[in-house]
Coordinates of C-alpha atoms in Angstrom, one line a residue:
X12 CA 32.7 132.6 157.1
X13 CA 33.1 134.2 153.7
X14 CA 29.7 134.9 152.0
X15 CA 31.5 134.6 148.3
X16 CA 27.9 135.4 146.5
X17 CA 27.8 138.3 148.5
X18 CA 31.4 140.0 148.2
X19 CA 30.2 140.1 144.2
X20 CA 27.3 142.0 144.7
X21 CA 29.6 144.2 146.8
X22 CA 31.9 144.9 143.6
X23 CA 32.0 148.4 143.0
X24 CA 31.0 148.3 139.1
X25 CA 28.8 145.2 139.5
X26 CA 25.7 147.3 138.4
X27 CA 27.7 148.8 135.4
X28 CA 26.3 147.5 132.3
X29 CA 29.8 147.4 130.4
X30 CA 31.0 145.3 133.3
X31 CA 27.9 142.9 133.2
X32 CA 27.8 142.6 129.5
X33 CA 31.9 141.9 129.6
X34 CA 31.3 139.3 132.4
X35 CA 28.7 137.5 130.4
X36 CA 30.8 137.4 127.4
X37 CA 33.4 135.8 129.3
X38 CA 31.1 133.0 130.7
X39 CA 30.0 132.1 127.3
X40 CA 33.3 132.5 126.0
X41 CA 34.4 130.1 128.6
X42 CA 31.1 127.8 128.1
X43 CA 32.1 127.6 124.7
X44 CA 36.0 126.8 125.4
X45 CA 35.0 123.5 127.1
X46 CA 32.7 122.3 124.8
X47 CA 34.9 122.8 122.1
X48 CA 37.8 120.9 124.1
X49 CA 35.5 118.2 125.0
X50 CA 34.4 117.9 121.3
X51 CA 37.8 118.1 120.3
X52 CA 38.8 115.0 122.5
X53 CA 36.3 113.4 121.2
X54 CA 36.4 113.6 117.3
X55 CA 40.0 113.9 117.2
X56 CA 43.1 111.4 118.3
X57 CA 44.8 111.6 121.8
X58 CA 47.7 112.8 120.0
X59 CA 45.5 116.0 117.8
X60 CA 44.2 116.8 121.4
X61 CA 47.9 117.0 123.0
X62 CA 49.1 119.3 120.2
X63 CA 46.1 121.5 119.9
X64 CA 46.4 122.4 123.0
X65 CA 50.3 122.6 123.5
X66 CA 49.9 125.0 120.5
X67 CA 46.8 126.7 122.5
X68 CA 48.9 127.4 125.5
X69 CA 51.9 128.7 123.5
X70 CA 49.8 131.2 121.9
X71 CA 48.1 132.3 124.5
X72 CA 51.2 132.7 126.3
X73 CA 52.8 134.8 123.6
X74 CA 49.6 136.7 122.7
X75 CA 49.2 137.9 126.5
X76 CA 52.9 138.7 126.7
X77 CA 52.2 140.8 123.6
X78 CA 48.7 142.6 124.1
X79 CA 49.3 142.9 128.1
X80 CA 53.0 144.0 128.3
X81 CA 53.6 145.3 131.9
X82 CA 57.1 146.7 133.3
X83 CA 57.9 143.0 134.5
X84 CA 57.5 141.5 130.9
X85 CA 61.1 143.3 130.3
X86 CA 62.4 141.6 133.7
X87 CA 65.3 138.7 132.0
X88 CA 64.1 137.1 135.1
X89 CA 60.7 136.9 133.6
X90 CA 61.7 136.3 130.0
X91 CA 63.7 133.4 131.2
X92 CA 60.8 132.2 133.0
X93 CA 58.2 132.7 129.7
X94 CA 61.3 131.6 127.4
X95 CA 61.4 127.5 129.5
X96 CA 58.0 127.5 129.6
X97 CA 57.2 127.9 125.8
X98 CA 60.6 125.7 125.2
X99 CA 59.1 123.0 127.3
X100 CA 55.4 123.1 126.0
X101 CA 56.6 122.8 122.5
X102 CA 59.5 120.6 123.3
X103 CA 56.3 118.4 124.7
X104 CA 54.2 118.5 121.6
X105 CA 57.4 117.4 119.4
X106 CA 58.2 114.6 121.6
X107 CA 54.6 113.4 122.2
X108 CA 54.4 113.3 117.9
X109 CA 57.3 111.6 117.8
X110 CA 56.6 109.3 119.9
X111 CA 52.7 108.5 118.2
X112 CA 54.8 108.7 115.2
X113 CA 57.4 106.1 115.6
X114 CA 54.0 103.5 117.2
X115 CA 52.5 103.7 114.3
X116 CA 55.1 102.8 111.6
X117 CA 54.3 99.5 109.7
X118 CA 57.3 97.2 109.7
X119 CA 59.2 96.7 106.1
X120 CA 60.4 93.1 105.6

């Protein structure tokens, strides 16, 4: 049986006041995050929610690749990989516009 509570008290700089201070920033950071995507969802259109956060996860993707460059970020292998994933995210949003787009045209006769 893993004692999960206990393993973080364990943590080397758990009583280190810059860890504790970043690791409460980062639950209220967090906090925040979901109440602002649950307010979001709920003020805004299914199809505002989809893009907000397609265009979240695109730039959170490109501003870790940029911030936090390690020696794989210059891998092709890895560039390919972040290059689909961006592609498709976007390629998502654009298609889920499109398609709230074309269902809410009024009919000309």
């Amino acid at each position: 049986y893993y004692d999960e509570a206990a393993a973080v008290v364990q943590f080397p700089s758990f009583s280190d006041s810059g860890f504790q201070a970043s690791l409460f920033v980062s639950a209220i950071t967090a906090g925040l995050l979901n109440y602002l995507v649950f307010l979001s969802a709920s003020v805004n259109s299914p199809l505002t929610t989809c893009i907000t956060g397609q265009a979240k996860n695109v730039v959170g993707s490109l501003g870790g690749f940029i911030l936090w460059p390690t020696p794989a970020s210059s891998n092709p292998i890895h560039l390919t990989g972040c290059a689909i994933g961006l592609g498709g995210s976007i390629w998502y949003a654009v298609q889920k516009y499109y398609e709230r787009l074309g269902s809410t045209r009024v009919s000309r006769k």
